[in-house]
Coordinates of C-alpha atoms and ligand atoms in Angstrom, one line a residue:
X38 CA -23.7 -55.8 27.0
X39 CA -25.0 -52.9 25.0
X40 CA -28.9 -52.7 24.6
X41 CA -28.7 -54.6 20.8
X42 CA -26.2 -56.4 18.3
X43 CA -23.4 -54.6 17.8
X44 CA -21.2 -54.7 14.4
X45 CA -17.8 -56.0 16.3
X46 CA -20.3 -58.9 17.6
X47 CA -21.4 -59.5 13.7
X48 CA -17.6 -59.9 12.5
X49 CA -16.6 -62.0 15.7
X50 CA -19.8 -64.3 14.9
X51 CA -18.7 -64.8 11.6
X52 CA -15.3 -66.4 12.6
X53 CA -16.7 -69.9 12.3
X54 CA -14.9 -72.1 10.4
X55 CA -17.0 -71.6 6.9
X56 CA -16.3 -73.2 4.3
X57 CA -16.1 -71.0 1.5
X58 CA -13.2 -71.1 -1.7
X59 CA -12.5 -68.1 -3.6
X60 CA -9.8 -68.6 -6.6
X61 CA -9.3 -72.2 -5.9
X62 CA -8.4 -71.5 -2.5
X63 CA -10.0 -72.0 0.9
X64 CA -10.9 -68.8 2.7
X65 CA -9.8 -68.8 6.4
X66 CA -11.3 -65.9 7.6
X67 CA -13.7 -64.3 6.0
X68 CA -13.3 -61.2 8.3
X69 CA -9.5 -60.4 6.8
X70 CA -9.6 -61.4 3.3
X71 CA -9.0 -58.7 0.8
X72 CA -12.2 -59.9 -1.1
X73 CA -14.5 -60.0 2.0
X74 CA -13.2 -57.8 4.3
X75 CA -14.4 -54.4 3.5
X76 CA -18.1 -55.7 2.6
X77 CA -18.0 -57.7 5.8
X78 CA -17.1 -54.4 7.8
X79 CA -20.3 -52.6 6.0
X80 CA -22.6 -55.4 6.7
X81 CA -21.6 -55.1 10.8
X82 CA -21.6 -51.0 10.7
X83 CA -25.3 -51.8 9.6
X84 CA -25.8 -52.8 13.6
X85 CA -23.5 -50.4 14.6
X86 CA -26.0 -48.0 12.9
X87 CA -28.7 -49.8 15.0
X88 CA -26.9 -49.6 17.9
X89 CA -26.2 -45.5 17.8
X90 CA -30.0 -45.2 16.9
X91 CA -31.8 -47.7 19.1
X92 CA -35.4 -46.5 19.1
X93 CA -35.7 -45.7 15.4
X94 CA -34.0 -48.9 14.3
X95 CA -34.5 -51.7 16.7
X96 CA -37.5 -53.2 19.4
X97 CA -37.7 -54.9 22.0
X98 CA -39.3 -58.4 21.5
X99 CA -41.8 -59.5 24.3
X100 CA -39.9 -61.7 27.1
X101 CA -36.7 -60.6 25.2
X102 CA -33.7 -59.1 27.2
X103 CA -32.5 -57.2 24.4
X104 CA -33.9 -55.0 21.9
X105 CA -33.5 -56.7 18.1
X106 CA -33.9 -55.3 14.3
X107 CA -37.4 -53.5 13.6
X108 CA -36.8 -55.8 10.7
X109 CA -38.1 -58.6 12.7
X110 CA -41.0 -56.6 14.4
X111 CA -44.4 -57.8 13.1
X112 CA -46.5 -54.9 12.4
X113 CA -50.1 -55.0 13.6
X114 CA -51.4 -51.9 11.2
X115 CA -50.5 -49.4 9.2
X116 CA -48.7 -47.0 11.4
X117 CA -46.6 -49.7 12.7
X118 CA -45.6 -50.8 9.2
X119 CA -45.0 -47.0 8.4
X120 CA -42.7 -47.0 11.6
X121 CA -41.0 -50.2 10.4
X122 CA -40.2 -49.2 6.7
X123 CA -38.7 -45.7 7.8
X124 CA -35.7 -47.9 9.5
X125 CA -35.3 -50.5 6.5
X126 CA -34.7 -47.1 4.4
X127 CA -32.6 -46.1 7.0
X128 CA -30.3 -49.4 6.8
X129 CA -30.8 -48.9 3.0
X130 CA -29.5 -45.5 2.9
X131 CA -26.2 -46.7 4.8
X132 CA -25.1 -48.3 1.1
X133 CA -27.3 -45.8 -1.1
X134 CA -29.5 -48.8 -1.5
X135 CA -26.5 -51.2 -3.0
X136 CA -27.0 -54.2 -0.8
X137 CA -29.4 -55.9 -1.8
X138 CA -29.9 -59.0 1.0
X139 CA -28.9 -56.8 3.9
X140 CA -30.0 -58.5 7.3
X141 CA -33.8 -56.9 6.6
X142 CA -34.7 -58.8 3.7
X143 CA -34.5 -62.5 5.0
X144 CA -36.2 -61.0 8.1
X145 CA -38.7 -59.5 6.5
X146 CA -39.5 -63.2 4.5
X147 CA -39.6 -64.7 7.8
X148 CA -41.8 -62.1 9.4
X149 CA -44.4 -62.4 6.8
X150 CA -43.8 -66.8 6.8
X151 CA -44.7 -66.5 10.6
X152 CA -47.9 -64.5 10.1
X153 CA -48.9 -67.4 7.6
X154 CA -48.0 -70.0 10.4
X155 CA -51.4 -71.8 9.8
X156 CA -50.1 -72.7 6.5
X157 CA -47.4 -74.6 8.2
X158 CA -49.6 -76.4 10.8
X159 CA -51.7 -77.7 7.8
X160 CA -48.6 -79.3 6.4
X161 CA -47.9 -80.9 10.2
X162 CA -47.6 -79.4 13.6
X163 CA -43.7 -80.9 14.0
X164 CA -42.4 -78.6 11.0
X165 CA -45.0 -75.9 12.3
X166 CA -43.0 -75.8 15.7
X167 CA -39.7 -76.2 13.9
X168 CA -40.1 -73.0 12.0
X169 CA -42.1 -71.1 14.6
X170 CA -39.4 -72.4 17.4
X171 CA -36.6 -71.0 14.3
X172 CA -38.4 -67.6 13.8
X173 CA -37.9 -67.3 17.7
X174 CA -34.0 -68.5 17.6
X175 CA -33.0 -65.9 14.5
X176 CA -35.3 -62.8 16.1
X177 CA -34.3 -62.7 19.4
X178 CA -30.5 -63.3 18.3
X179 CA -30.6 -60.9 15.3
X180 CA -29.3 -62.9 13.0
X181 CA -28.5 -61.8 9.4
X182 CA -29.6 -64.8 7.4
X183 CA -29.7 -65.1 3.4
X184 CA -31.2 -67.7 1.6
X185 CA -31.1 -69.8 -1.5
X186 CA -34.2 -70.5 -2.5
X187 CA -33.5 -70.7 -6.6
X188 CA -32.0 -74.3 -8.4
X189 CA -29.3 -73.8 -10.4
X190 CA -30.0 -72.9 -14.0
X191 CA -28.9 -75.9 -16.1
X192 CA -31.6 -77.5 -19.1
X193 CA -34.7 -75.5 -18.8
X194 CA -36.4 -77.6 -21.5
X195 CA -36.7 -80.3 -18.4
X196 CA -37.9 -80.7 -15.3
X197 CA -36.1 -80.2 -11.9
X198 CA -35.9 -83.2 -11.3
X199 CA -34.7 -84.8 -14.8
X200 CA -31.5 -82.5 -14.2
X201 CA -28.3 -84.2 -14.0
X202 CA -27.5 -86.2 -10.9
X203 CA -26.2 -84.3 -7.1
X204 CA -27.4 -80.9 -9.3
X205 CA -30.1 -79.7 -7.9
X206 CA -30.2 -79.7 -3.7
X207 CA -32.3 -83.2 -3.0
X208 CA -33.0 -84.9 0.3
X209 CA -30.8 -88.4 -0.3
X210 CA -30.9 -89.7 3.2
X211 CA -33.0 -89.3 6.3
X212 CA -32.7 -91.1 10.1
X213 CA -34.6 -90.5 13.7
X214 CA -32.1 -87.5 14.0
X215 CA -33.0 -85.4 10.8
X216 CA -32.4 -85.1 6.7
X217 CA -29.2 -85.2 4.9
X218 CA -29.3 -82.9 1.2
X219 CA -27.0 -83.4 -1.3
X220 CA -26.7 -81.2 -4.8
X221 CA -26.9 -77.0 -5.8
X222 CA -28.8 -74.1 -5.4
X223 CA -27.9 -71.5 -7.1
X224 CA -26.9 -68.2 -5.4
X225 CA -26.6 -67.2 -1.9
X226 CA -26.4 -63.5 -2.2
X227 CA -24.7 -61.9 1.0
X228 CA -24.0 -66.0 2.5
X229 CA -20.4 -64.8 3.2
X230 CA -21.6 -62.5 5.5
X231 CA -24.4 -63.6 7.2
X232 CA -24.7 -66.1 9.9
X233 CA -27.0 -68.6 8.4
X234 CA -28.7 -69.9 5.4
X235 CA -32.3 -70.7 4.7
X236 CA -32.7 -73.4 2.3
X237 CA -35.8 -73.4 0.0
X238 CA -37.9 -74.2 -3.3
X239 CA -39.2 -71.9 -5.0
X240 CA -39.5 -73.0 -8.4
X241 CA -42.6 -75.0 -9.0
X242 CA -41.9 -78.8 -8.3
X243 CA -44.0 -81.8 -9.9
X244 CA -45.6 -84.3 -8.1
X245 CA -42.3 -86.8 -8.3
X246 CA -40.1 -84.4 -7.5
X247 CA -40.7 -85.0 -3.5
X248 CA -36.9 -85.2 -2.7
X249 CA -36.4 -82.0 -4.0
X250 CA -39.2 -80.7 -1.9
X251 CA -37.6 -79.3 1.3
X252 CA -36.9 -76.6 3.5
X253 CA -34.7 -75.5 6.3
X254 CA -31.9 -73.4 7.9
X255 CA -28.6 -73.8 8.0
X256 CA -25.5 -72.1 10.1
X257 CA -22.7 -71.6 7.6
X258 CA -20.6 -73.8 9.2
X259 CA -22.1 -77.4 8.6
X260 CA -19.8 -79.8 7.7
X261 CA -19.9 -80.4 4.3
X262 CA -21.6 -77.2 2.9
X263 CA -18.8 -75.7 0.4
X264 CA -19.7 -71.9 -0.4
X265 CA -18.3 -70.7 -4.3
X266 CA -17.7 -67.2 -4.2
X267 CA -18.1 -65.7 -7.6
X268 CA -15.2 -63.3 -8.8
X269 CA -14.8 -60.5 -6.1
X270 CA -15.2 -57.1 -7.0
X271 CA -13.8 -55.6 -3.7
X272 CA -10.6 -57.8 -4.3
X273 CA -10.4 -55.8 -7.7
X274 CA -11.1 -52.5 -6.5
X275 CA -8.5 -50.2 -7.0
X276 CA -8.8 -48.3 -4.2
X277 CA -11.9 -46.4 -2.5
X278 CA -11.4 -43.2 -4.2
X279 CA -11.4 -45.2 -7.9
X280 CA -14.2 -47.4 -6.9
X281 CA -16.3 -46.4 -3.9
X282 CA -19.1 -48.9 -4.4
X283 CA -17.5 -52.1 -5.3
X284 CA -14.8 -51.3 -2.6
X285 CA -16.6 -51.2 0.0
X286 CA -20.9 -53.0 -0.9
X287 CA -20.0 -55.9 -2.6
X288 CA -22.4 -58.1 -0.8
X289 CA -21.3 -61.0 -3.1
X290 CA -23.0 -64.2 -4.6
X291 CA -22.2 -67.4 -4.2
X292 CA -22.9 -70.8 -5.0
X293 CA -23.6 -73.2 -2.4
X294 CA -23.1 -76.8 -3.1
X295 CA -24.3 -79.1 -0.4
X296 CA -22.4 -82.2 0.1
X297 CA -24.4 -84.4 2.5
X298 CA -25.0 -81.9 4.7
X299 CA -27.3 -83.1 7.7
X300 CA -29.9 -80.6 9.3
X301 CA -31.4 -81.9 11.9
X302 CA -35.0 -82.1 12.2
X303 CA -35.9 -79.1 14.2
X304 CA -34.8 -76.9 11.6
X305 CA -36.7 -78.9 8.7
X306 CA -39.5 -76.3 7.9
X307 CA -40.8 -78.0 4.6
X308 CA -40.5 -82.0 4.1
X309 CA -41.1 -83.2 0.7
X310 CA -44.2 -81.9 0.3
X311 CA -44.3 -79.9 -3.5
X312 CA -47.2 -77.8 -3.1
X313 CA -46.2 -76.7 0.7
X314 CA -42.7 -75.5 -1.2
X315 CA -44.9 -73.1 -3.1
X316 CA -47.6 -72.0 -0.1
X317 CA -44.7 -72.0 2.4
X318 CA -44.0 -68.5 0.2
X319 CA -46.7 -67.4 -1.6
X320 CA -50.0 -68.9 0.8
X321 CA -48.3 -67.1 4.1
X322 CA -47.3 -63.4 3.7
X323 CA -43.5 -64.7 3.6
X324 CA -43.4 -63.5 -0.5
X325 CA -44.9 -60.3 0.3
X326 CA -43.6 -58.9 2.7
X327 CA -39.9 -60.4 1.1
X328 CA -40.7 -58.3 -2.0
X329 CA -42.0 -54.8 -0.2
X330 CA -38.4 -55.2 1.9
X331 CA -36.9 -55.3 -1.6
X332 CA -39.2 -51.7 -3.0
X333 CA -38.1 -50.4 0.3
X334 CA -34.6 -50.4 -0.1
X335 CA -34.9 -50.3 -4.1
X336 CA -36.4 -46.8 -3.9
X337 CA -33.3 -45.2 -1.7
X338 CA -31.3 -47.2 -4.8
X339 CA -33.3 -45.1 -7.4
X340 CA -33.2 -42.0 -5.4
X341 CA -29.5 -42.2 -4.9
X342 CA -29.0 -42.7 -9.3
X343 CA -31.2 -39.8 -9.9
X344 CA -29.3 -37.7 -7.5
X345 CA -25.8 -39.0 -9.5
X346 CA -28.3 -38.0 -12.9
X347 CA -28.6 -34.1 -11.3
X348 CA -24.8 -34.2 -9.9
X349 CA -24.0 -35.0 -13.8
X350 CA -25.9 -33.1 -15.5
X351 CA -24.2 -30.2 -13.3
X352 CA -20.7 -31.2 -13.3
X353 CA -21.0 -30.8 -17.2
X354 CA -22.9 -27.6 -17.3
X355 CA -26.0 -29.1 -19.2
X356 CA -28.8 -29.4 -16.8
X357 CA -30.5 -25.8 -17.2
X358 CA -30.7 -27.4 -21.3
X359 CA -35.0 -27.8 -21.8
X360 CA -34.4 -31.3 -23.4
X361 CA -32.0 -32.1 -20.6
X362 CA -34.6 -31.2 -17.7
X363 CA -37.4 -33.0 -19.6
X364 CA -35.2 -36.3 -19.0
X365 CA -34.6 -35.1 -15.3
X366 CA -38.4 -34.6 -15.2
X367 CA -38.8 -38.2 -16.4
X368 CA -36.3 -39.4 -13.9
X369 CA -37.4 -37.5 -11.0
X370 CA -41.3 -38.6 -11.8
X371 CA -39.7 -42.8 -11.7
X372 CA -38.7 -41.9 -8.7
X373 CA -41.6 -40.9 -7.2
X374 CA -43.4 -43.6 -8.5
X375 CA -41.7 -46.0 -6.7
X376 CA -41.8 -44.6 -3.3
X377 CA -46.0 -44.0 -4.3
X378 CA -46.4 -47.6 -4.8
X379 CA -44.6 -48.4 -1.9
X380 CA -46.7 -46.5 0.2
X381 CA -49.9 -47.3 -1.7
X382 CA -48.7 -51.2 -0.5
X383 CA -48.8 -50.0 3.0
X384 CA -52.0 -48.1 3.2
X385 CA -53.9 -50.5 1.1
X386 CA -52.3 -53.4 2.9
X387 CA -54.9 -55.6 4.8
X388 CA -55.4 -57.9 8.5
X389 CA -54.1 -61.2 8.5
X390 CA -55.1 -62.6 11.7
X391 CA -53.9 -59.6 14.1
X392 CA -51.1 -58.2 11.8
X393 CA -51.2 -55.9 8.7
X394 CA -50.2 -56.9 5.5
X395 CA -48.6 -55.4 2.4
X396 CA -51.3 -55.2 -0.8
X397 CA -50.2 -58.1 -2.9
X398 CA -50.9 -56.6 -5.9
X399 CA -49.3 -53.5 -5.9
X400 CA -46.1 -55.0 -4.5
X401 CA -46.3 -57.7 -7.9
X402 CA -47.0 -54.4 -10.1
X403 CA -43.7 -52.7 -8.8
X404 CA -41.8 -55.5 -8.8
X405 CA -42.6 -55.9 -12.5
X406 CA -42.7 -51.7 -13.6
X407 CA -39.3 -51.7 -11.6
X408 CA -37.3 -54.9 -13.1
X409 CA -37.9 -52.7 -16.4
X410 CA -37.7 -49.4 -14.6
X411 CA -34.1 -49.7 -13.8
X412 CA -31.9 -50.9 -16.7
X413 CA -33.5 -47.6 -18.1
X414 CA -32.6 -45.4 -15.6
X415 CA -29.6 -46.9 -16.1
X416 CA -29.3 -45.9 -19.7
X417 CA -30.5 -42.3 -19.1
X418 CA -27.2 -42.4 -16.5
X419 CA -25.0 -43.5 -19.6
X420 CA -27.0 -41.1 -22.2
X421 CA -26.5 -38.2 -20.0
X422 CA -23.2 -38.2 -19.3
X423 CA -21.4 -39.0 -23.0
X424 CA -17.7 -39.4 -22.2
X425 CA -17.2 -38.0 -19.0
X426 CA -17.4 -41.4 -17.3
X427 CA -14.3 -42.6 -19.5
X428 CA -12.2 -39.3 -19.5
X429 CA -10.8 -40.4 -16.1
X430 CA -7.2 -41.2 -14.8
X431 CA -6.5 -44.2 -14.4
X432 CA -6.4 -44.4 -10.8
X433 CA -5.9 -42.4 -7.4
X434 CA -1.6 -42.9 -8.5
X435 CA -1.8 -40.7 -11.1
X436 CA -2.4 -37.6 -8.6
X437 CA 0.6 -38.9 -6.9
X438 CA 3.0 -37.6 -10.1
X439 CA 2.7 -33.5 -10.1
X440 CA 3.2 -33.6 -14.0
X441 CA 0.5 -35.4 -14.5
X442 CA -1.6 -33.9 -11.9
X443 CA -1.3 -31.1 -13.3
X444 CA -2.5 -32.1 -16.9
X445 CA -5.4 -33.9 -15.2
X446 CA -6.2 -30.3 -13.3
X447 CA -6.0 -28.7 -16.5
X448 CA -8.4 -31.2 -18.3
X449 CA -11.0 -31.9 -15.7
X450 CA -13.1 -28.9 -16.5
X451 CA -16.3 -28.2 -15.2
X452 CA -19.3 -26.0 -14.9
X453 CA -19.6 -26.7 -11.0
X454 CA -16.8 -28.8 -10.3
X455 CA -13.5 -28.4 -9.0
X456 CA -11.0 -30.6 -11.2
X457 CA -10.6 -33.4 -7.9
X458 CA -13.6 -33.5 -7.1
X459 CA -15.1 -34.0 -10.6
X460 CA -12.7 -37.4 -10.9
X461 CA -13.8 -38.0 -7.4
X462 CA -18.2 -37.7 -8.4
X463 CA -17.4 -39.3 -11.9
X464 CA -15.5 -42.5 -10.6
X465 CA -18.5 -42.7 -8.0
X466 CA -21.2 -43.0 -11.2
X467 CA -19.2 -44.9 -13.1
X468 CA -18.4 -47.8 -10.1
X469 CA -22.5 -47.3 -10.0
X470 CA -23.6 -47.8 -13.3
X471 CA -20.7 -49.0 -15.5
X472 CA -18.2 -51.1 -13.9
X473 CA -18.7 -54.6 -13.5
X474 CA -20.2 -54.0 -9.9
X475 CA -22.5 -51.6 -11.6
X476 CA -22.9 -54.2 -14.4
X477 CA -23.5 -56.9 -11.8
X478 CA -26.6 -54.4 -9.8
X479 CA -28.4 -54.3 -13.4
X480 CA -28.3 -58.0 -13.6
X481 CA -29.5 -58.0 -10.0
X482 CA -32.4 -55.9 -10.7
X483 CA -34.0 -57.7 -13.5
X484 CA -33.3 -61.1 -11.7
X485 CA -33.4 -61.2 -8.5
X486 CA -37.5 -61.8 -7.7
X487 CA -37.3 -64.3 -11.2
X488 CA -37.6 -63.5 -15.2
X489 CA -39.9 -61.3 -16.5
X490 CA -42.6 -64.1 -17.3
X491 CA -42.3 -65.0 -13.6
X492 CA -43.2 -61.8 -12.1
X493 CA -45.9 -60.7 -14.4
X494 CA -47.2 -64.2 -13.5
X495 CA -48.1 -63.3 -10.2
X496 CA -49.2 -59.8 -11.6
X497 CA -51.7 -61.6 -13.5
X498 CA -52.8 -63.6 -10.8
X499 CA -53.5 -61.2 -8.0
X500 CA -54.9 -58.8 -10.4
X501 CA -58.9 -57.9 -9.4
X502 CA -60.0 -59.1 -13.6
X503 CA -63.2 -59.8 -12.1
X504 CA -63.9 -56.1 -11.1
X505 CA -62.0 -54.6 -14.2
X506 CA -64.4 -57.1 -16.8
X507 CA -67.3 -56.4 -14.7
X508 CA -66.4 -52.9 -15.6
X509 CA -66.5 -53.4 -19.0
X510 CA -69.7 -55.9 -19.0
X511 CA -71.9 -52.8 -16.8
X512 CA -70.5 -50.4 -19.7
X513 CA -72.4 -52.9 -22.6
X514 CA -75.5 -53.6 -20.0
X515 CA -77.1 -50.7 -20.7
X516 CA -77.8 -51.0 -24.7
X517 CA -78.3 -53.7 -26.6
X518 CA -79.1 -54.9 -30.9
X519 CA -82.5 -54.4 -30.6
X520 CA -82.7 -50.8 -28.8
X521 CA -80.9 -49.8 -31.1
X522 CA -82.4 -50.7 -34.2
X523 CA -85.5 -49.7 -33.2
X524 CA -84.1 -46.0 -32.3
X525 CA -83.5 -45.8 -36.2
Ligands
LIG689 C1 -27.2 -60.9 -8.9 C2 -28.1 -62.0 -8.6 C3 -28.3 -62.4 -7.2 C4 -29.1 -63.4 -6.9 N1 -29.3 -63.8 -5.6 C5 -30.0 -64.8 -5.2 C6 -30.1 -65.2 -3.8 O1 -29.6 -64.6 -2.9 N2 -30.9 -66.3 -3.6 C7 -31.5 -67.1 -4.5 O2 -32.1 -68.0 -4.2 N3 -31.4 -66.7 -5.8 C8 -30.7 -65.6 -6.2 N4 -30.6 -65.2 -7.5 C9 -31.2 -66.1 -8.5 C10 -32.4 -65.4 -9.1 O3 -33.5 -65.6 -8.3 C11 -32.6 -66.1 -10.5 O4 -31.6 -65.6 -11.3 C12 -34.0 -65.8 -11.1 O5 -35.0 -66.4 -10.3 C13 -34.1 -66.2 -12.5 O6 -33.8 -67.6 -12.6 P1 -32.7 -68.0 -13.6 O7 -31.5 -67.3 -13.3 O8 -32.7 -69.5 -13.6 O9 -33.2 -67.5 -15.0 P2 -34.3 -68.2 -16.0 O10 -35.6 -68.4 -15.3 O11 -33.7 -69.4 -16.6 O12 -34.4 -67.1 -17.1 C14 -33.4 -66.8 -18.0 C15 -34.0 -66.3 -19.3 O13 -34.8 -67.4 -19.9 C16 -36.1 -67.1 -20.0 N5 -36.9 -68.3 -19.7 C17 -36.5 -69.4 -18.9 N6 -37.6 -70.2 -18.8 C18 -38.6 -69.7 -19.5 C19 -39.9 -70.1 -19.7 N7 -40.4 -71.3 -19.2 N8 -40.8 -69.3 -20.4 C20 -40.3 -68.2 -20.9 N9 -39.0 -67.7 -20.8 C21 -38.2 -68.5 -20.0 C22 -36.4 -66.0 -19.1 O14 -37.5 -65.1 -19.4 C23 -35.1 -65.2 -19.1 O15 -35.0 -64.3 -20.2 C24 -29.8 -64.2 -7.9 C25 -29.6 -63.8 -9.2 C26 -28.8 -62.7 -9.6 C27 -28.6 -62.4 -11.0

């Protein structure tokens, strides 16, 4: 057995019997299918990376026989946390930052939920040991779990639990043996490839809305929980050359309707307690450290678009233009900002109990500057390139016919370029910014920690007013009406 996970164990764990329907059909292997296949093979070559780089990317869990994901490691200060990071951005790198729920970020949810396991024993000690006994089960096995934590957006004028009946996921039956959940939630990004699914509510919940109040894990495999792939992009990939991203990271989204689906008690975390739904994320460190995973790999994602920005910029002979470098300047100084903030979460991060923490506030400030931050980057992609993105063949076959190779040799001009290898670096921006994979990563961006009012919401909350208005009171303290009028 080699010394952690490998990526052939990932793909033969997978081979379960999921339920999941793509174009009105039932999948039967996940593995082989021409719209899973390729993303499947780039989640396991993320433990195959681990595997080939053991001490940077994995640890060995006390009493554990083999060594498991840093991702699961529970820093105890900042150098650890430091040490931990520098292999997420090493997974990250492995899909420039394009899959967004690789194995690291529902580990890193978990990790910070377990450092918060008081919050837990408040709600009762059963569901305390269920999740503690849970974090134990997914660490030492490396699991790659996703979650759906998000109801499925239907009438937002009412309240969860006025939505139309079996919508929303709801706990309709219960015995000595465990809970039985009916109804939606809305997308489980990266479920076809991972191994299980934790089930949650983040939304806030009204007292009343106690059935919808739960939370748990699931394998994929349960009977009864039907997994809706959305359209696949890797099925509609030309080929790698014509669309290297979507060929090969499309990590997918799905919807995951469960239809009685009965999770037994020992993996109920949360039981229809509202409030817990809430503190089960934002009272233990599980949102925190959740989010930072997310900047982590986010600031490979925005280093990797401003390197395509510079690659542009030569391949069309304009980046030594003064307004041109200005934009790159702007770019460049995004990019920098993010990995700042990142690091200014780790260093002013602070003890829980004996493990180090992630500053709150600066990972709610990023998350909001960057859900804004990247459709622009984004459009400075699309405003620097004019027409090059579109002035492509049509795909890998038109190489294939000399006379029109030879037209395409003749047209692909460029100050740095050769003709091939232009197509090759502009199909590459385009599959990143443009195509409906690209489309589908801005959409991602601005969504995928809630609207815009939800994450300035927790801006405003963790925000230190009291010391920024005391600032402001000390600066009237020392004049007043009367000292003044008397000066005249
Ligand atoms: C690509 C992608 C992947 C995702 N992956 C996952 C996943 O893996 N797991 C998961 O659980 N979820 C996932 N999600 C869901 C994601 O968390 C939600 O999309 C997000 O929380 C926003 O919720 P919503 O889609 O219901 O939009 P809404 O909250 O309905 O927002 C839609 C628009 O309506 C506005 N709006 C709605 N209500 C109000 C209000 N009360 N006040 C002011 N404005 C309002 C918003 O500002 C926004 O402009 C994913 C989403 C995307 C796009």
């Amino acid at each position: 057995m080699s010394a952690c996970k490998t990526g052939a164990e990932h793909i033969n764990s997978l081979k379960d019997g999921r339920t999941v329907y793509i174009d009105g059909k039932l999948v039967p292997d996940v593995t082989e299918h021409p719209a899973f296949r390729n993303s499947v093979s780039s989640a396991a070559s993320l433990y195959d990376f681990q595997a080939e780089n053991v001490e940077q990317m994995t640890f060995k869990p006390e009493g554990a026989n083999r060594r498991v994901s840093r991702a699961w490691q529970i820093p105890r200060n900042h150098a650890e946390m430091v040490q931990r990071r520098k292999a997420l951005q090493a997974w990250a790198e492995v899909s420039c930052g394009f899959m967004g729920r690789s194995p690291d970020h529902l580990a890193s949810s978990l990790v910070g939920q377990r450092i918060g396991l008081d919050v837990f024993k408040k709600h009762g000690e059963q569901r305390a040991k269920a999740f503690a006994d849970y974090f134990e089960e997914a660490s030492r096995n490396d699991y790659f779990l996703t979650y759906v934590i998000i109801n499925p957006q239907a009438e937002r004028g009412k309240d969860w639990g006025e939505q139309a009946p079996d919508l929303v996921a709801a706990i309709v039956d219960e015995d000595s043996t465990g809970v039985t959940i009916r109804g939606a939630k809305m997308l489980g990004t990266s479920s076809i490839m991972a191994n299980e699914v934790f089930v949650a509510n983040l939304q806030p919940l009204k007292p009343g809305e106690e059935r919808l109040a739960f939370s748990c894990a699931l394998p994929m495999n349960p009977k009864g929980l039907r997994v809706l792939s959305r359209k696949s992009y890797e099925a509609h990939a030309v080929s790698v050359f014509d669309n290297p991203l979507s060929s090969r990271f499309d990590e997918n989204d799905a919807l995951m309707y469960f239809d009685d689906v009965k999770v037994p008690w020992e993996r109920v975390f949360v039981y229809k307690d509202t409030d817990m739904c809430r503190a089960q994320f934002h009272d233990t460190a599980g949102h925190a450290y959740q989010n930072y995973q997310a900047q982590i790999r986010l600031s490979v994602k925005i280093k990797f678009l401003i390197g395509l920005a510079h690659r542009l910029t030569e391949s069309i002979g304009t980046n030594a233009m003064p307004p041109i470098r200005e934009q790159l300047g702007f770019l460049a100084a995004n990019a920098s900002m993010v990995q700042a903030m990142m690091a200014g979460m780790e260093v002013e991060g602070n003890m829980r109990g004996e493990w180090w923490v992630p500053n709150k506030h600066h990972m709610y400030s990023a998350q909001v500057l960057t859900q804004d931050l990247y459709p622009r980057v984004i459009n400075t992609l699309r405003e620097l390139s004019g027409g090059a993105l579109i002035m492509l063949p049509s795909s890998v076959q038109d190489f294939a016919d000399p006379s029109l190779r030879k037209i395409i040799e003749t047209t692909q001009q460029s100050a740095k370029m050769k003709p091939e290898e232009k197509v090759k670096f502009l199909k590459l921006a385009w599959d990143a910014i443009g195509s409906e994979f690209g489309s589908r990563h801005t959409q991602y961006e601005m969504f995928y920690a809630g609207a815009r009012f939800v994450t300035a919401g927790h801006s405003y909350r963790t925000f230190d007013w009291a010391g920024a208005t005391k600032l402001v009171d000390d600066a009237m303290s020392g004049y007043d009406l009367a000292a003044s009028l008397a000066s005249h």
